[in-house]
Coordinates of N, CA and C in Angstrom, one line a residue:
L119 N -2.3 -0.8 -12.4 CA -2.5 0.7 -13.1 C -1.1 1.1 -13.8
L120 N -1.7 1.9 -15.0 CA -0.5 2.4 -15.7 C 0.3 3.4 -14.9
F121 N -0.3 4.2 -14.2 CA 0.3 5.3 -13.3 C 1.4 4.6 -12.5
F122 N 1.0 3.5 -11.8 CA 1.8 2.9 -10.9 C 3.1 2.2 -11.7
E123 N 2.6 1.5 -12.6 CA 3.8 0.8 -13.6 C 4.7 1.8 -14.0
E124 N 4.5 3.0 -14.2 CA 5.2 4.2 -14.9 C 6.1 4.9 -13.9
H125 N 5.4 5.0 -12.6 CA 6.0 5.8 -11.5 C 6.1 5.2 -10.2
G126 N 5.9 3.9 -10.0 CA 5.9 3.0 -8.8 C 7.2 3.1 -8.1
D127 N 8.1 3.0 -9.0 CA 9.5 2.9 -8.5 C 10.3 4.2 -8.0
A128 N 9.4 5.2 -8.0 CA 10.1 6.6 -7.8 C 9.9 6.9 -6.3
L129 N 10.7 7.4 -5.4 CA 10.3 7.9 -4.3 C 9.5 9.1 -4.3
E130 N 9.6 9.8 -5.4 CA 8.7 10.9 -5.5 C 7.6 10.5 -6.0
F131 N 7.1 9.4 -5.9 CA 5.6 9.0 -6.4 C 4.5 10.0 -5.9
D132 N 3.8 10.4 -6.7 CA 2.7 11.5 -6.5 C 1.3 10.7 -6.1
V133 N 1.3 10.4 -4.8 CA 0.2 9.7 -4.2 C -1.2 10.3 -4.4
F134 N -1.2 11.7 -4.5 CA -2.5 12.6 -4.6 C -2.9 12.4 -6.2
K135 N -2.0 12.3 -7.0 CA -2.6 12.0 -8.2 C -3.1 10.6 -8.6
F136 N -2.1 9.7 -7.7 CA -2.6 8.1 -7.6 C -4.2 7.9 -7.0
A137 N -4.4 9.0 -5.9 CA -5.6 8.9 -5.5 C -6.7 9.6 -6.2
E138 N -6.3 10.5 -6.8 CA -7.4 11.2 -8.0 C -7.7 10.1 -9.2
L139 N -6.6 9.3 -9.7 CA -6.9 8.4 -10.8 C -7.5 7.2 -10.5
T140 N -7.4 6.8 -9.0 CA -8.3 5.7 -8.7 C -9.6 6.0 -8.1
N141 N -10.2 7.2 -8.4 CA -11.5 7.9 -7.9 C -11.5 7.8 -6.3
G142 N -10.5 8.1 -5.6 CA -10.6 8.2 -4.3 C -10.4 6.9 -3.5
H143 N -9.8 5.8 -4.2 CA -9.7 4.5 -3.6 C -8.3 4.2 -3.8
P144 N -7.3 5.0 -3.5 CA -5.9 4.7 -3.6 C -5.4 3.5 -2.9
L145 N -6.2 3.0 -1.6 CA -5.6 1.9 -0.8 C -5.7 0.6 -1.5
V146 N -6.9 0.2 -2.0 CA -7.1 -1.0 -2.5 C -6.4 -1.1 -3.9
N147 N -6.3 -0.2 -4.5 CA -5.4 -0.1 -5.9 C -4.0 0.0 -5.5
M148 N -3.5 0.6 -4.6 CA -2.0 0.5 -4.2 C -1.8 -1.0 -3.7
A149 N -2.8 -1.7 -3.1 CA -2.3 -3.0 -2.7 C -2.5 -4.0 -3.9
K150 N -3.2 -3.7 -4.9 CA -3.2 -4.7 -5.9 C -2.0 -4.4 -6.8
C151 N -1.4 -3.2 -6.8 CA -0.4 -2.9 -7.6 C 0.8 -3.5 -7.0
I152 N 1.1 -3.2 -5.7 CA 2.1 -3.6 -5.0 C 2.2 -5.1 -4.6
F153 N 1.1 -5.9 -4.4 CA 1.2 -7.2 -4.2 C 1.2 -7.8 -5.5
S154 N 0.9 -7.3 -6.5 CA 1.0 -7.9 -8.0 C 2.4 -7.7 -8.2
E155 N 3.2 -6.8 -8.0 CA 4.7 -6.5 -8.3 C 5.6 -7.5 -7.5
L156 N 5.1 -7.7 -6.5 CA 5.8 -8.6 -5.5 C 5.5 -10.0 -5.7
D157 N 4.5 -10.2 -6.6 CA 4.1 -11.7 -6.7 C 3.6 -12.5 -5.7
A158 N 3.0 -11.5 -4.7 CA 2.6 -12.0 -3.5 C 1.4 -13.1 -3.6
F159 N 0.5 -12.7 -4.4 CA -0.6 -13.7 -4.7 C -0.2 -15.1 -4.9
D160 N 0.6 -15.3 -5.8 CA 1.3 -16.5 -6.2 C 2.3 -17.2 -5.1
Q161 N 3.3 -16.2 -4.9 CA 4.2 -16.7 -3.9 C 3.9 -17.2 -2.5
L162 N 2.7 -16.6 -2.1 CA 2.2 -16.8 -0.8 C 0.9 -17.7 -0.9
D163 N 0.4 -18.0 -2.2 CA -0.9 -18.6 -2.3 C -2.1 -18.0 -1.5
I164 N -2.1 -16.6 -1.8 CA -3.2 -16.0 -1.2 C -4.1 -15.5 -2.4
P165 N -5.3 -15.9 -2.1 CA -6.4 -15.5 -3.2 C -6.7 -14.1 -3.3
E166 N -6.2 -13.5 -4.8 CA -6.2 -12.2 -4.8 C -7.7 -11.3 -4.4
D167 N -8.6 -12.0 -4.9 CA -10.0 -11.5 -4.8 C -10.3 -11.3 -3.3
H168 N -9.8 -12.3 -2.4 CA -10.0 -12.2 -0.9 C -9.1 -11.2 -0.2
L169 N -8.0 -11.0 -0.6 CA -7.1 -9.9 0.0 C -7.8 -8.6 -0.4
L170 N -8.1 -8.5 -1.8 CA -8.3 -6.9 -2.1 C -9.7 -6.7 -1.6
C171 N -10.6 -7.7 -1.4 CA -12.0 -7.4 -0.7 C -11.6 -7.0 0.9
Y172 N -10.6 -7.5 1.4 CA -10.3 -7.1 2.7 C -9.6 -5.8 3.1
I173 N -8.9 -5.5 2.0 CA -8.2 -4.2 1.9 C -9.3 -3.0 1.5
H174 N -10.1 -3.2 0.7 CA -11.3 -2.6 0.2 C -12.1 -2.2 1.6
R175 N -12.4 -3.1 2.3 CA -13.1 -2.8 3.6 C -12.4 -2.1 4.8
L176 N -10.8 -2.2 4.6 CA -10.0 -1.4 5.4 C -10.2 -0.1 5.0
E177 N -10.1 0.0 3.6 CA -10.0 1.3 3.1 C -11.3 2.2 3.8
K178 N -12.5 1.4 4.0 CA -13.9 2.1 4.5 C -13.4 2.6 5.9
G179 N -12.6 2.0 6.6 CA -12.2 2.6 7.9 C -11.3 3.7 8.1
Y180 N -10.9 4.1 6.8 CA -10.1 5.4 7.0 C -11.0 6.5 6.7
V181 N -11.1 7.5 7.5 CA -12.2 8.6 7.4 C -11.7 9.6 6.4
R182 N -12.4 9.7 5.5 CA -12.1 10.6 4.2 C -11.7 11.9 4.8
E183 N -12.7 12.5 5.5 CA -12.5 13.9 6.3 C -11.6 14.1 7.0
N184 N -10.8 13.2 7.5 CA -9.8 13.4 8.3 C -8.5 13.9 7.5
P185 N -8.1 15.1 7.9 CA -7.1 15.8 7.2 C -5.7 15.1 6.9
F186 N -5.4 14.3 7.5 CA -4.0 13.7 7.7 C -4.2 12.0 7.8
H187 N -4.6 11.5 8.5 CA -4.8 10.1 8.6 C -5.9 9.4 8.0
N188 N -5.8 9.5 6.4 CA -6.7 9.1 5.7 C -6.2 8.0 4.8
A189 N -7.0 7.2 3.8 CA -6.4 6.4 2.9 C -5.2 6.9 2.1
T190 N -5.3 8.2 1.7 CA -4.2 8.6 0.8 C -3.0 8.7 1.7
H191 N -2.8 9.0 3.0 CA -1.8 9.1 3.8 C -1.2 7.6 3.7
V192 N -2.1 6.8 4.1 CA -1.7 5.3 4.3 C -1.2 4.8 3.0
S193 N -1.7 5.2 1.9 CA -1.1 4.8 0.5 C 0.5 5.3 0.3
D194 N 0.6 6.5 0.8 CA 1.9 7.2 0.7 C 2.8 6.6 1.7
V195 N 2.5 6.1 3.0 CA 3.5 5.4 3.8 C 3.8 4.1 3.2
T196 N 2.6 3.4 2.7 CA 2.8 2.0 2.2 C 3.8 2.0 0.8
H197 N 3.6 3.0 -0.1 CA 4.4 3.1 -1.4 C 5.8 3.5 -0.7
T198 N 6.0 4.3 0.2 CA 7.4 4.4 0.8 C 8.1 3.4 1.4
L199 N 7.5 2.6 2.0 CA 8.1 1.2 2.5 C 8.2 0.6 1.2
Y200 N 7.3 0.4 0.4 CA 7.6 -0.5 -0.8 C 8.8 -0.2 -1.5
W201 N 9.1 1.2 -1.5 CA 10.3 1.9 -2.2 C 11.4 1.4 -1.4
M202 N 11.3 1.5 0.0 CA 12.5 1.2 0.7 C 13.1 -0.3 0.8
L203 N 12.0 -0.9 0.7 CA 12.2 -2.5 0.6 C 12.6 -3.1 -0.7
N204 N 12.4 -2.3 -1.7 CA 12.7 -2.9 -3.1 C 13.4 -1.9 -4.0
N205 N 14.0 -1.1 -3.4 CA 14.8 0.0 -4.2 C 15.8 -0.6 -5.1
K206 N 15.6 -0.2 -6.5 CA 16.6 -0.8 -7.4 C 18.1 -0.5 -6.9
G207 N 18.9 -1.5 -6.9 CA 20.1 -1.3 -6.6 C 20.5 -1.9 -5.1
G208 N 19.5 -2.7 -4.5 CA 19.7 -3.1 -3.2 C 18.8 -2.6 -2.2
G209 N 17.5 -3.0 -2.1 CA 16.7 -2.5 -1.1 C 16.7 -3.4 0.2
L210 N 16.0 -2.6 1.2 CA 16.3 -3.3 2.5 C 16.0 -4.9 2.4
A211 N 14.9 -5.2 1.7 CA 14.4 -6.8 1.9 C 15.7 -7.6 1.3
E212 N 16.4 -7.1 0.2 CA 17.4 -7.8 -0.1 C 18.7 -7.7 0.7
Q213 N 18.9 -6.7 1.2 CA 20.0 -6.5 2.2 C 19.8 -7.3 3.4
A214 N 18.5 -7.3 3.9 CA 18.4 -8.0 5.4 C 17.9 -9.6 4.8
K215 N 17.8 -9.9 3.8 CA 17.6 -11.2 3.3 C 16.2 -11.7 3.9
M216 N 15.1 -10.7 3.7 CA 13.7 -11.2 4.2 C 13.3 -12.0 3.2
T217 N 12.2 -12.9 3.7 CA 11.5 -13.7 2.7 C 10.4 -13.0 2.1
D218 N 9.7 -13.6 1.4 CA 8.4 -13.1 0.8 C 7.3 -12.7 1.9
F219 N 7.4 -13.6 2.8 CA 6.4 -13.6 3.9 C 6.7 -12.5 4.6
D220 N 7.9 -12.2 4.9 CA 8.5 -11.1 5.8 C 8.0 -9.8 5.1
V221 N 8.0 -9.7 3.6 CA 7.8 -8.4 3.0 C 6.5 -8.2 3.1
F222 N 5.6 -9.2 3.0 CA 4.1 -9.2 2.9 C 3.7 -8.7 4.3
C223 N 4.2 -9.2 5.2 CA 3.8 -8.7 6.8 C 4.0 -7.2 6.8
L224 N 5.3 -7.0 6.4 CA 5.5 -5.4 6.7 C 4.5 -4.5 6.0
M225 N 4.3 -5.0 4.3 CA 3.6 -4.0 3.5 C 2.1 -4.2 4.3
F226 N 1.6 -5.4 4.6 CA 0.3 -5.4 5.5 C 0.0 -4.6 6.5
A227 N 0.9 -4.4 7.5 CA 1.2 -3.6 8.6 C 1.2 -2.2 8.1
A228 N 1.6 -1.7 7.1 CA 1.6 -0.4 6.7 C 0.0 0.0 6.0
F229 N -0.6 -1.0 5.3 CA -1.8 -0.8 5.1 C -2.8 -0.7 6.2
I230 N -2.6 -1.1 7.3 CA -3.6 -1.1 8.6 C -3.0 -0.1 9.7
H231 N -1.8 0.6 9.4 CA -1.4 1.1 10.5 C -2.2 2.4 11.1
D232 N -3.0 3.1 10.5 CA -4.0 4.0 10.9 C -5.4 3.6 10.8
F233 N -5.5 2.5 10.9 CA -7.2 2.2 10.7 C -8.0 2.6 11.7
K234 N -9.1 3.4 11.2 CA -9.9 4.1 12.1 C -9.4 5.2 13.0
H235 N -8.2 5.6 12.9 CA -7.5 6.8 13.3 C -8.6 8.1 13.4
M236 N -8.6 8.4 14.5 CA -9.7 9.7 14.4 C -9.0 11.0 14.3
G237 N -7.8 11.1 14.0 CA -7.1 12.2 13.8 C -6.6 13.0 14.9
V238 N -6.6 12.5 16.1 CA -6.2 13.0 17.6 C -5.1 12.4 17.9
C239 N -4.0 13.1 18.6 CA -3.0 12.3 19.3 C -3.4 11.7 20.5
V240 N -3.2 10.5 20.9 CA -3.3 9.9 22.0 C -2.2 9.8 22.7
C241 N -1.1 10.7 22.8 CA 0.0 10.8 23.3 C 0.0 11.1 24.8

């Protein structure tokens, strides 16, 4: 997406605008943008259509009416992690000498971290 290409490297990325531009499907679109930017589909030999289908199903598990733990929140967390790992000028992935697979696993964990969260604290 053009919006991600233009603003994806900024910590101040407007995830609400991104959610609006993706017609309420920020998660699958964030996955496509990030994994394309990281060249994960080719580097890790992951079929793009399979992974995006999986992420699309994940997105359905995030309750839209949940005021916080929803797909927009998860997209925000995922983008922030992406920024931290790949910040121009030496992100954490470079500093920690992470492999492509390490970065993929962290990004994937961000995508699933609140799956089916009901919005109540289990503390």
